[in-house]
Amino acid sequence: MGTEDGRTVDELFARLPAAKQRALEENGLGLPRLRRIAEEDGDLRRVRLILAFDEPDRPQGTAGVWPWIRLPLIAVAGVVVCLASTYLFDRYAVLVGLAWGLAVIWAALRAPLPRGGVVVRCLVGVAYVVLIWLGSQQADSWYLQVRGQETTVTYAKAVDRGSHGVTTLYCRVRLPDGSIHQVVRNDDRCTDPSAVGTRTQAVVDPAGHYRPFLGRPSDIGGSVYDCLCLGAAAVLLLAPAAAVTLSRRPRNRPMTGVPA
């Protein structure tokens, strides 16, 4: 009866929420009236206009929501795996995060596109890259904030790892057990050759996997990188939530061309 695209008035009407069906019936646009309109026109164009039926922008039930839930779940899992792998690979753990990024790309492409969907995909991708890139460099500090122990260390000779004539000094310290480790970041004294052999306070990893932090526990954190990671984490979680909200919000369209 008035088929178009292989669908009938009955099928289109049945796919509407019960509340909208009741509203149409109360306004004299119930199923019998819609059938007559389709018969008079010979197609469903006016019926579709009355129903404001737009399938691409109206995912039904959880089918259109789940992909936007799955996307941040996969991205967060990738960030966690990347940070955990710093225990073994140090800063090279970012490569683990980049490899996991293939799964994030797949999840993003599988998510339906509501209004602003392309922007949401880009925001999630950028937030993920920021978290694995900066997170792999900040993992030492974050770990030491939770598990680190303050102790006295001795300045060791800094090493020059610059290239092409550029001097780049990386500070090192000797721990009480005699092992020498590069620090999280330099302080004002560690690059001075006269400081070698003198003592200072540092926060160290008892297991020896993460680099020491020169200073006290209260000095850790609060850097601009921490703020960037916090902002990226908020975007990673909130952007998909916004996509779900947009995908479930019906468009308000004027019911023009509706017969009296």
Coordinates of C-alpha atoms in Angstrom, one line a residue:
M1 CA 0.0 0.0 0.0
G2 CA 1.8 3.1 -1.3
T3 CA 5.2 1.3 -1.2
E4 CA 8.5 3.1 -1.6
D5 CA 12.0 1.7 -1.1
G6 CA 10.3 -1.6 -0.3
R7 CA 8.5 -0.3 2.8
T8 CA 4.8 0.4 3.5
V9 CA 3.0 3.0 5.6
D10 CA 2.4 0.3 8.2
E11 CA 6.2 -0.4 8.5
L12 CA 7.1 3.2 8.8
F13 CA 4.4 3.9 11.4
A14 CA 5.4 0.8 13.4
R15 CA 9.0 2.0 13.7
L16 CA 7.9 5.3 15.4
P17 CA 8.0 5.5 19.2
A18 CA 4.7 4.7 20.9
A19 CA 4.4 8.3 22.2
K20 CA 4.7 9.7 18.6
Q21 CA 2.2 7.3 17.3
R22 CA -0.3 8.5 19.9
A23 CA 0.4 12.1 19.2
L24 CA -0.3 11.6 15.5
E25 CA -3.5 9.7 16.2
E26 CA -4.7 12.5 18.5
N27 CA -4.1 15.0 15.6
G28 CA -6.1 12.9 13.2
L29 CA -3.0 11.4 11.5
G30 CA -3.3 7.9 12.6
L31 CA -2.5 4.8 10.5
P32 CA -5.8 4.8 8.5
R33 CA -5.4 8.4 7.5
L34 CA -1.8 7.9 6.5
R35 CA -2.8 5.0 4.3
R36 CA -5.3 7.1 2.5
I37 CA -2.7 9.8 1.9
A38 CA -0.3 7.3 0.4
E39 CA -3.0 5.9 -1.8
E40 CA -3.9 9.4 -3.1
D41 CA -0.3 10.4 -3.8
G42 CA 0.8 7.0 -5.1
D43 CA 4.0 7.2 -3.0
L44 CA 5.2 7.9 0.5
R45 CA 6.8 11.3 0.2
R46 CA 4.1 13.2 2.1
V47 CA 3.8 10.3 4.6
R48 CA 7.6 10.5 5.3
L49 CA 7.3 14.3 5.7
I50 CA 4.5 13.9 8.2
L51 CA 6.4 11.3 10.2
A52 CA 9.7 13.3 9.9
F53 CA 11.2 9.9 9.1
D54 CA 15.0 10.1 8.5
E55 CA 16.7 6.8 9.1
P56 CA 20.4 7.8 8.9
D57 CA 20.0 10.4 11.7
R58 CA 17.8 8.3 14.0
P59 CA 19.5 5.1 15.1
Q60 CA 17.0 2.9 16.9
G61 CA 17.5 1.5 20.4
T62 CA 21.0 0.6 21.5
A63 CA 22.1 -0.3 17.9
G64 CA 23.2 3.3 17.3
V65 CA 24.4 4.0 20.8
W66 CA 26.7 0.9 21.4
P67 CA 29.4 1.9 18.8
W68 CA 29.8 5.3 20.6
I69 CA 30.2 3.4 23.9
R70 CA 32.6 0.9 22.4
L71 CA 34.9 3.7 21.0
P72 CA 35.9 5.3 24.3
L73 CA 36.2 1.8 25.9
I74 CA 38.7 0.7 23.3
A75 CA 40.6 4.0 23.5
V76 CA 40.8 3.9 27.3
A77 CA 41.9 0.3 27.2
G78 CA 44.7 1.3 24.7
V79 CA 45.8 4.1 27.0
V80 CA 45.9 1.7 30.0
V81 CA 47.9 -0.9 28.0
C82 CA 50.3 1.8 26.8
L83 CA 50.9 3.1 30.4
A84 CA 51.3 -0.4 31.8
S85 CA 53.8 -1.3 29.1
T86 CA 56.1 1.6 30.3
Y87 CA 57.1 -0.8 33.1
L88 CA 58.9 -2.8 30.5
F89 CA 59.6 -0.5 27.5
D90 CA 59.9 2.9 29.2
R91 CA 59.2 5.7 26.7
Y92 CA 59.1 3.2 23.8
A93 CA 55.7 2.1 25.2
V94 CA 54.2 4.8 22.9
L95 CA 54.8 2.3 20.1
V96 CA 52.4 -0.1 21.8
G97 CA 49.8 2.7 22.0
L98 CA 50.2 3.5 18.3
A99 CA 49.7 -0.2 17.4
W100 CA 46.6 -0.2 19.5
G101 CA 45.5 2.9 17.6
L102 CA 44.5 0.6 14.7
A103 CA 41.7 -0.7 16.9
V104 CA 40.7 2.8 17.9
I105 CA 40.5 3.8 14.2
W106 CA 38.4 0.7 13.5
A107 CA 36.0 1.6 16.3
A108 CA 35.7 5.2 15.2
L109 CA 34.9 4.2 11.6
R110 CA 32.3 1.8 12.8
A111 CA 30.5 4.5 14.9
P112 CA 27.5 6.0 13.0
L113 CA 27.7 9.6 12.1
P114 CA 25.2 11.9 13.9
R115 CA 25.3 15.6 13.5
G116 CA 28.9 16.5 14.3
G117 CA 30.1 12.9 14.1
V118 CA 33.2 13.7 12.0
V119 CA 34.3 16.3 14.6
V120 CA 33.7 13.8 17.4
R121 CA 35.8 11.2 15.7
C122 CA 38.7 13.7 15.2
L123 CA 38.5 14.8 18.8
V124 CA 38.7 11.2 20.1
G125 CA 41.6 10.5 17.8
V126 CA 43.6 13.6 18.9
A127 CA 42.8 12.9 22.6
Y128 CA 44.0 9.4 22.3
V129 CA 47.3 10.4 20.6
V130 CA 47.9 13.0 23.3
L131 CA 47.3 10.5 26.1
I132 CA 49.6 7.8 24.8
W133 CA 52.3 10.3 23.7
L134 CA 52.5 12.4 26.8
G135 CA 51.4 9.6 29.1
S136 CA 54.3 7.4 28.1
Q137 CA 56.6 10.2 29.1
Q138 CA 54.8 11.1 32.3
A139 CA 54.3 7.5 33.5
D140 CA 57.4 7.7 35.7
S141 CA 56.0 10.7 37.6
W142 CA 52.5 9.3 38.0
Y143 CA 53.9 6.0 39.3
L144 CA 56.2 7.7 41.8
Q145 CA 53.3 9.8 43.1
V146 CA 51.6 6.5 44.1
R147 CA 54.4 4.1 44.9
G148 CA 57.6 6.2 45.2
Q149 CA 59.8 6.5 48.2
E150 CA 61.9 9.5 49.2
T151 CA 65.6 8.7 49.8
T152 CA 69.0 10.3 49.6
V153 CA 70.9 9.9 46.3
T154 CA 74.2 11.1 44.9
Y155 CA 74.7 13.1 41.7
A156 CA 76.5 11.1 39.0
K157 CA 78.1 12.5 35.9
A158 CA 75.6 13.7 33.4
V159 CA 75.7 12.1 29.9
D160 CA 75.6 14.0 26.6
R161 CA 73.2 12.4 24.2
G162 CA 73.0 15.3 21.8
S163 CA 73.7 14.9 18.0
H164 CA 74.9 17.1 15.1
G165 CA 76.9 19.3 17.4
V166 CA 74.1 20.0 19.8
T167 CA 74.8 19.3 23.5
T168 CA 71.9 17.6 25.4
L169 CA 72.8 16.6 28.9
Y170 CA 70.8 14.0 30.8
C171 CA 71.3 13.9 34.5
R172 CA 71.9 10.7 36.4
V173 CA 72.0 9.8 40.1
R174 CA 73.5 6.9 42.1
L175 CA 71.0 5.2 44.4
P176 CA 71.9 3.7 47.8
D177 CA 72.3 0.3 46.2
G178 CA 75.0 1.6 43.9
S179 CA 73.0 1.5 40.7
I180 CA 73.0 4.6 38.4
H181 CA 69.8 5.8 36.8
Q182 CA 68.8 8.7 34.6
V183 CA 66.3 11.0 36.3
V184 CA 62.8 12.0 35.2
R185 CA 63.9 15.6 34.5
N186 CA 67.0 17.7 35.3
D187 CA 67.2 20.1 38.2
D188 CA 69.4 23.2 38.5
R189 CA 72.4 21.4 39.9
C190 CA 72.7 18.1 38.2
T191 CA 74.3 19.3 35.0
D192 CA 77.1 21.1 36.9
P193 CA 80.3 19.0 37.0
S194 CA 81.1 20.3 40.5
A195 CA 77.9 18.7 41.8
V196 CA 79.1 15.2 41.0
G197 CA 79.5 13.2 44.3
T198 CA 77.2 15.5 46.3
R199 CA 73.9 14.3 47.8
T200 CA 70.3 15.4 47.3
Q201 CA 66.8 14.1 47.9
A202 CA 64.9 12.1 45.3
V203 CA 61.8 10.0 45.0
V204 CA 62.7 6.5 43.7
D205 CA 60.8 3.4 42.5
P206 CA 61.5 0.6 45.1
A207 CA 61.4 -1.9 42.3
G208 CA 63.9 0.1 40.2
H209 CA 61.8 0.1 37.0
Y210 CA 61.0 3.8 36.8
R211 CA 63.4 6.7 36.8
P212 CA 64.1 8.7 40.0
F213 CA 62.6 12.1 40.4
L214 CA 64.9 14.8 41.8
G215 CA 63.1 16.5 44.7
R216 CA 60.4 15.5 47.2
P217 CA 57.0 13.8 46.7
S218 CA 55.3 17.2 47.0
D219 CA 57.2 18.4 44.0
I220 CA 55.8 15.8 41.7
G221 CA 52.8 16.7 39.5
G222 CA 51.2 19.9 38.4
S223 CA 53.1 20.2 35.2
V224 CA 51.6 21.5 32.0
Y225 CA 51.8 18.0 30.6
D226 CA 49.6 16.7 33.4
C227 CA 47.0 19.3 32.6
L228 CA 47.1 18.4 28.9
C229 CA 46.6 14.7 29.7
L230 CA 43.7 15.5 32.1
G231 CA 42.0 17.6 29.4
A232 CA 42.6 14.9 26.8
A233 CA 41.0 12.3 29.1
A234 CA 38.0 14.5 29.5
V235 CA 37.6 14.9 25.8
L236 CA 38.0 11.1 25.3
L237 CA 35.1 10.4 27.6
L238 CA 32.8 13.4 26.9
A239 CA 33.0 13.6 23.1
P240 CA 31.4 10.2 22.5
A241 CA 28.7 11.0 25.1
A242 CA 27.9 14.1 23.2
A243 CA 27.7 12.0 20.0
V244 CA 25.2 9.7 21.7
T245 CA 23.1 12.7 22.8
L246 CA 23.1 14.2 19.3
S247 CA 22.2 10.9 17.6
R248 CA 19.2 10.4 19.9
R249 CA 17.8 13.9 19.6
P250 CA 15.1 14.1 17.0
R251 CA 15.1 16.9 14.5
N252 CA 12.4 19.4 14.7
R253 CA 10.9 19.7 11.3
P254 CA 7.9 21.7 10.2
M255 CA 5.0 19.5 9.2
T256 CA 4.4 21.3 6.0
G257 CA 2.2 19.8 3.3
V258 CA 0.0 18.0 5.8
P259 CA -3.6 17.7 4.6
A260 CA -6.3 19.2 6.7

